[in-house]
Short mmCIF file of C-alpha atoms in Angstrom, two decimals:
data_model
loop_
_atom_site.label_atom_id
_atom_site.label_comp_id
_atom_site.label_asym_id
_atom_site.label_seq_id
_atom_site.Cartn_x
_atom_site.Cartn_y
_atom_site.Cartn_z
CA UNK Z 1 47.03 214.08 -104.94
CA UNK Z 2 47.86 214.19 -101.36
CA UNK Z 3 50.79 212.51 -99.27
CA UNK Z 4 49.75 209.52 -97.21
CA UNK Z 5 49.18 210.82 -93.82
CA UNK Z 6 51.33 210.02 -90.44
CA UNK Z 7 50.23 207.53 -88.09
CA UNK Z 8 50.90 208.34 -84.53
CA UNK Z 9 50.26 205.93 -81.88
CA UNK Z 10 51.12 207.02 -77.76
CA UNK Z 11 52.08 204.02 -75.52
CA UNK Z 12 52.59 203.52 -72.22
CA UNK Z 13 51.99 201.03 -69.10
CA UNK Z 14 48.63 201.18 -67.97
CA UNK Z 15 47.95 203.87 -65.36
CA UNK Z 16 50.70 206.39 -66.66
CA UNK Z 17 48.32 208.80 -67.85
CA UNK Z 18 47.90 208.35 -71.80
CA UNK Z 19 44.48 209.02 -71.82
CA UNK Z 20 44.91 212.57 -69.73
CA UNK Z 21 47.76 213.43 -72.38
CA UNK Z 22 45.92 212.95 -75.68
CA UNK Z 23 43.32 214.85 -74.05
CA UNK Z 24 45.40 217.67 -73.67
CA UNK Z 25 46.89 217.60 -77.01
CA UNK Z 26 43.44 217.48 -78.62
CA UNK Z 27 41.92 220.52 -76.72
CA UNK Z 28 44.87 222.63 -78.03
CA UNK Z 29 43.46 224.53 -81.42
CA UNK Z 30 46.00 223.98 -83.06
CA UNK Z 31 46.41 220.15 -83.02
CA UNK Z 32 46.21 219.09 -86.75
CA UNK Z 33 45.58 215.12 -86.00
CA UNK Z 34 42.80 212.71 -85.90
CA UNK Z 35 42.14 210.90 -83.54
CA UNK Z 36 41.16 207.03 -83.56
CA UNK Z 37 38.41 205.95 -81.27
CA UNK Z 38 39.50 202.77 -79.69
CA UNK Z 39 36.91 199.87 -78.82
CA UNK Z 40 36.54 198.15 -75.31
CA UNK Z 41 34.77 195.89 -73.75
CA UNK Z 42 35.33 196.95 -70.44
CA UNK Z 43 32.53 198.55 -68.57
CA UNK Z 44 31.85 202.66 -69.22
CA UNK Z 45 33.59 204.69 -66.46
CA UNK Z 46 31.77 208.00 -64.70
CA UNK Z 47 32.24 210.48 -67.27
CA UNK Z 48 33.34 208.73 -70.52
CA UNK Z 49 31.00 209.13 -73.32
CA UNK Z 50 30.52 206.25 -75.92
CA UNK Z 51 31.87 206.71 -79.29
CA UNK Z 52 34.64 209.54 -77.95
CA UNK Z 53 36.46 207.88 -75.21
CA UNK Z 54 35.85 204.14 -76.43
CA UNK Z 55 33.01 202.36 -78.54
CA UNK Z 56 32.10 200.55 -75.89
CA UNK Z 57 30.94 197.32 -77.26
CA UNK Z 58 30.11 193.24 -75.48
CA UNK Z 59 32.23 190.51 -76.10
CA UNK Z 60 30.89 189.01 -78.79
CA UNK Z 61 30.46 191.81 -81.15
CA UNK Z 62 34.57 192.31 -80.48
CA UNK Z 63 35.48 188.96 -81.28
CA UNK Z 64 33.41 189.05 -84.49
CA UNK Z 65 35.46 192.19 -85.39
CA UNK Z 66 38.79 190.05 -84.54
CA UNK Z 67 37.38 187.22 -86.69
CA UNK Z 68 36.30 189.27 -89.43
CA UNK Z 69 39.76 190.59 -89.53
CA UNK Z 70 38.85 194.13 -88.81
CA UNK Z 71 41.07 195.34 -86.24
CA UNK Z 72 44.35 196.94 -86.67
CA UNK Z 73 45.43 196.13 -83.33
CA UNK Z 74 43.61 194.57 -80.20
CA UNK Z 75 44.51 192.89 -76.75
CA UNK Z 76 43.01 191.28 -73.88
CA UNK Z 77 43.75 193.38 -70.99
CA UNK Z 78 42.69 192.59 -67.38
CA UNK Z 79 39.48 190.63 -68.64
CA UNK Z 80 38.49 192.76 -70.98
CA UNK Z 81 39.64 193.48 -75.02
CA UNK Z 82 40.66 197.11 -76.08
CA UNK Z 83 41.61 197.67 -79.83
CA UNK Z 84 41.57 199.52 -82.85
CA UNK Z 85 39.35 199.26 -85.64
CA UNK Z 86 40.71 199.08 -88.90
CA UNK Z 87 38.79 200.91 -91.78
CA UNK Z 88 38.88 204.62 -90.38
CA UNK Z 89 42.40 204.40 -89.89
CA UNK Z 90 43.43 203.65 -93.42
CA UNK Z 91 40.85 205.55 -95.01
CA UNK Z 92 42.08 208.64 -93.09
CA UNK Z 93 45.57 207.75 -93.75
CA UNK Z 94 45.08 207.35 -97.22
CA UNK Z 95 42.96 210.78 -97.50
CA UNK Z 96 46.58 212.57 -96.20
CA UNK Z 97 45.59 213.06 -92.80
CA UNK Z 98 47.78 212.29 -89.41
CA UNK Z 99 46.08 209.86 -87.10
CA UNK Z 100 46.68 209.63 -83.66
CA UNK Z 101 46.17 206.19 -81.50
CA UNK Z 102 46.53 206.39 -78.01
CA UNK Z 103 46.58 202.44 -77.11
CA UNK Z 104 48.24 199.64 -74.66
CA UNK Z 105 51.79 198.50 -75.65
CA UNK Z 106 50.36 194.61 -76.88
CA UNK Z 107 48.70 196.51 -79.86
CA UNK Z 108 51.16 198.94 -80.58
CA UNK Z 109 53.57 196.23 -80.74
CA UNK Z 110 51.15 194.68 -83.67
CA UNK Z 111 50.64 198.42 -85.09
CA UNK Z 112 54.45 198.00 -85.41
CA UNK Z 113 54.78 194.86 -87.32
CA UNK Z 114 51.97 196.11 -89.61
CA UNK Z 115 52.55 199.72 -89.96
CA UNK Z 116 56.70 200.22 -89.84
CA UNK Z 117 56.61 203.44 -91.16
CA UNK Z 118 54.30 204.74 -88.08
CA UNK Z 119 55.74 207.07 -85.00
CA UNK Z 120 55.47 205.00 -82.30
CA UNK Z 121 56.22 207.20 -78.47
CA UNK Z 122 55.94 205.81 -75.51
CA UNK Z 123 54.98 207.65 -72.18
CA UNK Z 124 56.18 206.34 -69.27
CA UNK Z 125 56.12 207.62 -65.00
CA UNK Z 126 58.54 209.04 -63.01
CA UNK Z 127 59.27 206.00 -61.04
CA UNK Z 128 57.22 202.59 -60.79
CA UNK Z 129 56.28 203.65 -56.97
CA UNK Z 130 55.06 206.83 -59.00
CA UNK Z 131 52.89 204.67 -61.21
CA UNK Z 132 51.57 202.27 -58.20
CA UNK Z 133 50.35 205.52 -56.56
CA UNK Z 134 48.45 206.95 -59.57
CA UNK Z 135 46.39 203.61 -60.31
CA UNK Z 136 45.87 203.23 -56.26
CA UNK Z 137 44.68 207.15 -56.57
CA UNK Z 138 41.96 206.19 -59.60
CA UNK Z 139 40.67 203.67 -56.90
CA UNK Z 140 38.64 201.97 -60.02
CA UNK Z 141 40.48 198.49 -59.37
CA UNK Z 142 40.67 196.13 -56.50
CA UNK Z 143 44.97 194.93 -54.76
CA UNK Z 144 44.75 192.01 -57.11
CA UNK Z 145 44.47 194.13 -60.24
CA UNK Z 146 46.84 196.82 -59.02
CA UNK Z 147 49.62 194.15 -58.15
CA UNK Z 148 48.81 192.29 -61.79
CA UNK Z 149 49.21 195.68 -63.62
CA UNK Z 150 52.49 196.37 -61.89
CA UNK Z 151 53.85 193.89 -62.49
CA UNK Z 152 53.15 194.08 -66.10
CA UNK Z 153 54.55 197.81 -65.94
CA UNK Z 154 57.99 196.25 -65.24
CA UNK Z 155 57.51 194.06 -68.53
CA UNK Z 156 56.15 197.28 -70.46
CA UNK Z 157 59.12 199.56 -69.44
CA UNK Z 158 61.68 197.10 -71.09
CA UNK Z 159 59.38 197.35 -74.17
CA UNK Z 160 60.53 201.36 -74.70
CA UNK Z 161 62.99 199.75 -76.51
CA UNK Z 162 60.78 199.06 -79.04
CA UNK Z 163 59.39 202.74 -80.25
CA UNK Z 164 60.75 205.62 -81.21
CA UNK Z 165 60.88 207.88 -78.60
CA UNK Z 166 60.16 207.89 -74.92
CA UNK Z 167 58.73 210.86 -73.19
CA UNK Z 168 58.38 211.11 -69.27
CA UNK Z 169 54.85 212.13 -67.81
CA UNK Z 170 56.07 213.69 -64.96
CA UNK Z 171 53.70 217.10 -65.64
CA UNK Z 172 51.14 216.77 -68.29
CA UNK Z 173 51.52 220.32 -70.47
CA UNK Z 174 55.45 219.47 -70.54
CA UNK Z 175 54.69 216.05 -71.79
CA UNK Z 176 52.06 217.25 -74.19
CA UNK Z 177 54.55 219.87 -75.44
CA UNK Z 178 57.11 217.43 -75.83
CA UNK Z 179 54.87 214.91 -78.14
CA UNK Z 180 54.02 217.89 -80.14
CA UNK Z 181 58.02 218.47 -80.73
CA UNK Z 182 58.72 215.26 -81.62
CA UNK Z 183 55.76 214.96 -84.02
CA UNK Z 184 57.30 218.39 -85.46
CA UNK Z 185 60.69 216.69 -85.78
CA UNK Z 186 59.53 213.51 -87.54
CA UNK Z 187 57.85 215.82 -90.68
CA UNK Z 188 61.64 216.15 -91.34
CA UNK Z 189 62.83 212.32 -91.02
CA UNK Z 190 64.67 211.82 -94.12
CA UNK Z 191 62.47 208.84 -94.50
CA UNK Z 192 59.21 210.67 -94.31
CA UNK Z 193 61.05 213.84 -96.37
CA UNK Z 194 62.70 212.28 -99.23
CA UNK Z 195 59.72 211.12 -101.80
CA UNK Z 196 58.00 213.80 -101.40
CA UNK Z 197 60.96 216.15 -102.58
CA UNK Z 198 62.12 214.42 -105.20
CA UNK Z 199 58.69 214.81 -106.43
CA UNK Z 200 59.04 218.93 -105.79
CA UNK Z 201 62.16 218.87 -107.75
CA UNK Z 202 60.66 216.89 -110.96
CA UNK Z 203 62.96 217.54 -113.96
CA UNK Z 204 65.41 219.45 -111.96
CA UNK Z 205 66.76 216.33 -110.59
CA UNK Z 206 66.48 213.79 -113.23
CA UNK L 1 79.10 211.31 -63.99
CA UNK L 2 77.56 213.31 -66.71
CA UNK L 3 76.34 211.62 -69.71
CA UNK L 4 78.06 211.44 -72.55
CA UNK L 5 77.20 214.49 -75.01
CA UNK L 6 75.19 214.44 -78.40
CA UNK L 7 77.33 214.95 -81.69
CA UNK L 8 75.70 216.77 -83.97
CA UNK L 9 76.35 216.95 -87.85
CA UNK L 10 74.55 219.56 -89.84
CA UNK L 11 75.40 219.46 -93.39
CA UNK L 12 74.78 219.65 -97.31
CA UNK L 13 75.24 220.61 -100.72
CA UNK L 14 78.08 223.75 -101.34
CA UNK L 15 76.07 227.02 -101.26
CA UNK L 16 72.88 225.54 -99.36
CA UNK L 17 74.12 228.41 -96.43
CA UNK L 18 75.23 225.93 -93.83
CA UNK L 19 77.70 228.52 -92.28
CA UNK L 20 74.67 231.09 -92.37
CA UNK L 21 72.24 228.60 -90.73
CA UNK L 22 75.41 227.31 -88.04
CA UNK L 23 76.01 231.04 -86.88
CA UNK L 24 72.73 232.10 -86.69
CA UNK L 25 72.09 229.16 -84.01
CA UNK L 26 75.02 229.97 -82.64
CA UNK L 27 74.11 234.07 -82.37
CA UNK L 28 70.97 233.12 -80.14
CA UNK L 29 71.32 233.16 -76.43
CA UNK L 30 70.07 230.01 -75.42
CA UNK L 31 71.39 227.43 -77.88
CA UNK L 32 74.11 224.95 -75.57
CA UNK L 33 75.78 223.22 -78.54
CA UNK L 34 79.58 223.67 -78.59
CA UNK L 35 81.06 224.71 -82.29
CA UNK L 36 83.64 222.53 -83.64
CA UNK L 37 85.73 224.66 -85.72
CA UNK L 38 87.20 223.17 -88.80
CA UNK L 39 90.37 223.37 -90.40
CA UNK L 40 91.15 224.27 -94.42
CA UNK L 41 93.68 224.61 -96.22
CA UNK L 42 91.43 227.56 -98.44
CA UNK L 43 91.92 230.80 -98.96
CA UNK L 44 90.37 233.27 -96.06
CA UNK L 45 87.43 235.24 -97.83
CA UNK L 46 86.55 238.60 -96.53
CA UNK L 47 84.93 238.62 -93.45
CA UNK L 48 86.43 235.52 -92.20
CA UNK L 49 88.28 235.06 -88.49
CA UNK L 50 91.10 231.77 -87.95
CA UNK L 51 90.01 229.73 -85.39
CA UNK L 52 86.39 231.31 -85.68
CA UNK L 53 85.24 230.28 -89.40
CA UNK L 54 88.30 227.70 -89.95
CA UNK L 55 91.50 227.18 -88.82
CA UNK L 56 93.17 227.85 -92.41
CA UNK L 57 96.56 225.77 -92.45
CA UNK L 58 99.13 224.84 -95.18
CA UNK L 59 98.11 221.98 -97.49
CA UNK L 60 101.59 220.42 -95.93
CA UNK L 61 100.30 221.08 -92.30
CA UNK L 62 96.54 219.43 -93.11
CA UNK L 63 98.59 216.35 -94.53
CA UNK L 64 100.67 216.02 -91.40
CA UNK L 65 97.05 216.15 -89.37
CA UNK L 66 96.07 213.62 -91.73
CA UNK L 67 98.75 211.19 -91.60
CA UNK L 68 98.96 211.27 -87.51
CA UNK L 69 95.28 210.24 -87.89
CA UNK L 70 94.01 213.40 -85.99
CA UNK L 71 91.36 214.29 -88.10
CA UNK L 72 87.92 212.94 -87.37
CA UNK L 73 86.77 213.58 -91.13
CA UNK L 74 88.55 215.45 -93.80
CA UNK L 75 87.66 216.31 -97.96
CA UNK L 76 89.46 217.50 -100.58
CA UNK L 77 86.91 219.88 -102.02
CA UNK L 78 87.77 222.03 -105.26
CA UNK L 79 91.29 221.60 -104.40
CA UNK L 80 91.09 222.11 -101.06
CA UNK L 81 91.08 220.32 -97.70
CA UNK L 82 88.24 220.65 -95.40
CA UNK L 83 88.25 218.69 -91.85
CA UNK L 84 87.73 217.92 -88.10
CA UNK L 85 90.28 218.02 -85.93
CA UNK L 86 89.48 214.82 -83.71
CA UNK L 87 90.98 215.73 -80.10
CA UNK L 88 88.52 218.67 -79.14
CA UNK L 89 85.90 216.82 -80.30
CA UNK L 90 86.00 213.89 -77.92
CA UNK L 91 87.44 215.82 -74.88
CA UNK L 92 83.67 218.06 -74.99
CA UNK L 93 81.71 214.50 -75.82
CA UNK L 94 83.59 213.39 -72.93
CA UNK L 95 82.48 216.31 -70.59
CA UNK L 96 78.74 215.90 -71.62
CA UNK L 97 79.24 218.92 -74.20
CA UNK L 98 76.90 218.66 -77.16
CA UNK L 99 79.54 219.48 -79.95
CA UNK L 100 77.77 220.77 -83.02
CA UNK L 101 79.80 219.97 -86.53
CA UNK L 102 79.06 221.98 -89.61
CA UNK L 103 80.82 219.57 -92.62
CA UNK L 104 80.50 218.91 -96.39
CA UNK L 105 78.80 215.70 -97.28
CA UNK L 106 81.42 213.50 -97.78
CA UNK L 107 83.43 214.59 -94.69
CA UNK L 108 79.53 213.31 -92.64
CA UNK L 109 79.71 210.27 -94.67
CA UNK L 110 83.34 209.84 -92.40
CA UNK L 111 81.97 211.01 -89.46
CA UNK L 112 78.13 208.85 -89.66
CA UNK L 113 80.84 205.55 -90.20
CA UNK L 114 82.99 206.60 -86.73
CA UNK L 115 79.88 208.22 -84.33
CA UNK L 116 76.91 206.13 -85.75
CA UNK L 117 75.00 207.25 -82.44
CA UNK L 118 75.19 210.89 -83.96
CA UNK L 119 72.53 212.76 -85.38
CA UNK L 120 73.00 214.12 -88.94
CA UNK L 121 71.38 216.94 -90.12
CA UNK L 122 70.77 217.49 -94.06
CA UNK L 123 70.16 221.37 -95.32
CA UNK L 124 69.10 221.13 -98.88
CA UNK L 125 68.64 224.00 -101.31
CA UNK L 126 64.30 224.74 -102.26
CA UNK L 127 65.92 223.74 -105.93
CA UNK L 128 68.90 223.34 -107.87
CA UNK L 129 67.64 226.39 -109.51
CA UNK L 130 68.09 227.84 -106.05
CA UNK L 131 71.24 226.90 -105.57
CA UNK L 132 73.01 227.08 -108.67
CA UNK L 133 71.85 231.10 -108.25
CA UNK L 134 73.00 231.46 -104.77
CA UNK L 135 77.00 230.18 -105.93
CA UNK L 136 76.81 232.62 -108.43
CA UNK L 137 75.64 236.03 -106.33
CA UNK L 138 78.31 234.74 -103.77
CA UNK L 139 81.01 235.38 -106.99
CA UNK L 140 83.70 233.68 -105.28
CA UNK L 141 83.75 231.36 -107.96
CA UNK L 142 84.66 231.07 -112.02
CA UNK L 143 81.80 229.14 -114.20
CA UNK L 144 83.92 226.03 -114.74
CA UNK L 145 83.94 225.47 -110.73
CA UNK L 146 79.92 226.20 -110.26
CA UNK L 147 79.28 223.29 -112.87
CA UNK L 148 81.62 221.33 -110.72
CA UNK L 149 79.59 222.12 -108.27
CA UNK L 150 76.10 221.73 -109.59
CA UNK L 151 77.26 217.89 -110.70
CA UNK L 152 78.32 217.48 -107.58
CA UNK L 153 75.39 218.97 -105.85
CA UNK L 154 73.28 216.43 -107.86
CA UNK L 155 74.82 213.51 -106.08
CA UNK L 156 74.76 215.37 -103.06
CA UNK L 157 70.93 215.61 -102.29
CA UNK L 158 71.13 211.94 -103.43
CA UNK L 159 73.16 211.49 -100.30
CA UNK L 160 70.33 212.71 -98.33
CA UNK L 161 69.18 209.54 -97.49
CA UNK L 162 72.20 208.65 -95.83
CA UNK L 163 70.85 211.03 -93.20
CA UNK L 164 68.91 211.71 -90.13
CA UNK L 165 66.61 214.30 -90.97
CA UNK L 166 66.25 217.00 -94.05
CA UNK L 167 65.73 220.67 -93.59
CA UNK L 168 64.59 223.52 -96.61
CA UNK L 169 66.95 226.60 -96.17
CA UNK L 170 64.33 228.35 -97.91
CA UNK L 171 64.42 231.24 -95.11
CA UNK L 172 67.54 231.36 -92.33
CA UNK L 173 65.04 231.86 -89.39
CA UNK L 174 62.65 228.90 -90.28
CA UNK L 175 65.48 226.71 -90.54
CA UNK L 176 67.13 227.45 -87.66
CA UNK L 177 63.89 226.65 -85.87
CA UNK L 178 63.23 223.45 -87.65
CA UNK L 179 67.31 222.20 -86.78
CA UNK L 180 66.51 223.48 -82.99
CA UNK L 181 63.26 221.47 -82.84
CA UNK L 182 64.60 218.61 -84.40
CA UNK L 183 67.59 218.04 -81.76
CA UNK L 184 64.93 218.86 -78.67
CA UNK L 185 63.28 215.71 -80.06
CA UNK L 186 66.28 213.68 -80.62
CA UNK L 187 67.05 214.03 -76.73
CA UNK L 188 64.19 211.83 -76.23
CA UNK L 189 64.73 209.07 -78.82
CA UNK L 190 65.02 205.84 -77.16
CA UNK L 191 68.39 204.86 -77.77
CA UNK L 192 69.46 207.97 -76.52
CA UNK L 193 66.56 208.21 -73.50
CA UNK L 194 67.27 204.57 -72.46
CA UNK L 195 70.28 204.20 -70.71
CA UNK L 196 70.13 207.07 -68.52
CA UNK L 197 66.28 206.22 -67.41
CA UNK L 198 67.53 202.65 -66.31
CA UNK L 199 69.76 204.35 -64.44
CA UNK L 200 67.21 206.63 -62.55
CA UNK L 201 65.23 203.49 -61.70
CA UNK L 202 67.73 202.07 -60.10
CA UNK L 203 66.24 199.25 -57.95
CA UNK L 204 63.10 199.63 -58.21
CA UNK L 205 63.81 198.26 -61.96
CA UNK L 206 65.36 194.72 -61.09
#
């Protein structure tokens, strides 16, 4: 019988670079986690392949997931829904395996409520002029997104206060190296520790 | 203005090899923590350095400590008193020193109640097996005091849950790592990772 597996969900404003850092984490060999595909319904970007970086889906097959009560998470993000389907999740989870969600703040917020036991890190830029120059860089979205994303970074930043741990993305392999730390660290949490050696100990202890 | 420094508390059942584990992190070159020696009114074993393994004192000279409230956590252990003098302790948090405590269980208890923002370290034995056989090659000890200290180990690794995190000393080297990785994560917990990032903002925040 194995241990329930670790959920681990990355956070961040939009535009700091969460994508770029799972990425990197995943191409290591050594990365032990699973990864959750997210669905969208925003349009496919040059590049991204369907079914690894999103399943890119219309709006009405998301809102039947929503309705059907299928997602773990999901938000309406500049016009468009991004989320996390439910049933791989807890079927990895359950199978002892660590799975990692790299999603907007909204639905890590209702990852929270519904999974309190998760590791919840949030990655956050340099400075805010820092993150205003990264999404102006990407030159994907038009003034009037940029300035509505900004100031929903502001909003976002005061939300850090919500996870675990907070890790700068200042250069990608230190914040990659970082996560990978803290993920280390947590295996030893007294919280994630305890039941399972009490179990080791059996008799001993009784 | 340097930031206040990180107390850390590493400790755990008699005979887990706390001291072992503390001066091994101590022996390598790059560890920054400043040692808080503690003071006992034991006998010096062989080996053992005042004001490098303990400051041994009089039982009459601990009391007077005790009763001018300058200990930050003290035990009578076996019929001895273990503790903390308190002054050193806040003068390095003070200066942005990480101060690095090495404690019996009950004397954390003390110090988790008075520094709730530290970070407490538990080093548990593989078994009780374990650790019943490492008091008894150490031979410092009659029979009637390592069944003292087997019930009282019991109740100890009970107390783990009263902790941070919860490291195997199964081999020296492997938890020394584990201890080091854990407090590089800690640094970027939010309530620690917080304050000082608001203050790097700076306007750009309000």
């Amino acid at each position: 019988m194995s241990n329930r597996g670790m959920l681990i969900v990355l956070s961040g404003p939009s535009g700091v670079g969460k994508g770029t850092v799972r990425k990197a984490i995943f191409e290591q060999d050594n990365n032990k986690f699973h990864y959750s595909v997210s669905m969208t319904t925003r349009q496919m970007r040059p590049g991204e392949t369907n079914g690894k970086d999103y399943y890119f889906v219309s709006q009405d097959e998301f809102e039947s997931e929503i309705a059907a009560g299928d997602m773990l998470e999901y938000a309406r993000y500049v016009d468009n829904y991004y989320g996390t389907p439910l049933k791989y999740v807890n079927k990895m989870l359950e199978d002892g395996k660590d799975v990692f969600l790299e999603i907007e703040v909204n639905g890590a917020m209702q990852v929270r409520k519904k999974c309190p036991d998760g590791l919840f890190i949030f990655l956050t830029p340099p400075d805010l002029m820092e993150l205003r120059h990264r999404i102006i860089e990407r030159g994907t979205d038009d003034l009037a997104t940029i300035d509505k994303r900004m100031h929903k970074a502001v909003g976002e930043i005061e939300m850090m206060q919500n996870y675990d741990y907070a890790v700068v993305n200042d250069e990608v392999p230190v914040a990659v190296e970082k996560i990978k730390t803290i993920i280390r660290a947590e295996r030893w949490r007294v919280k994630r520790f305890l039941p399972n050696y009490k179990k080791q100990l059996g008799d001993v202890f009784k």
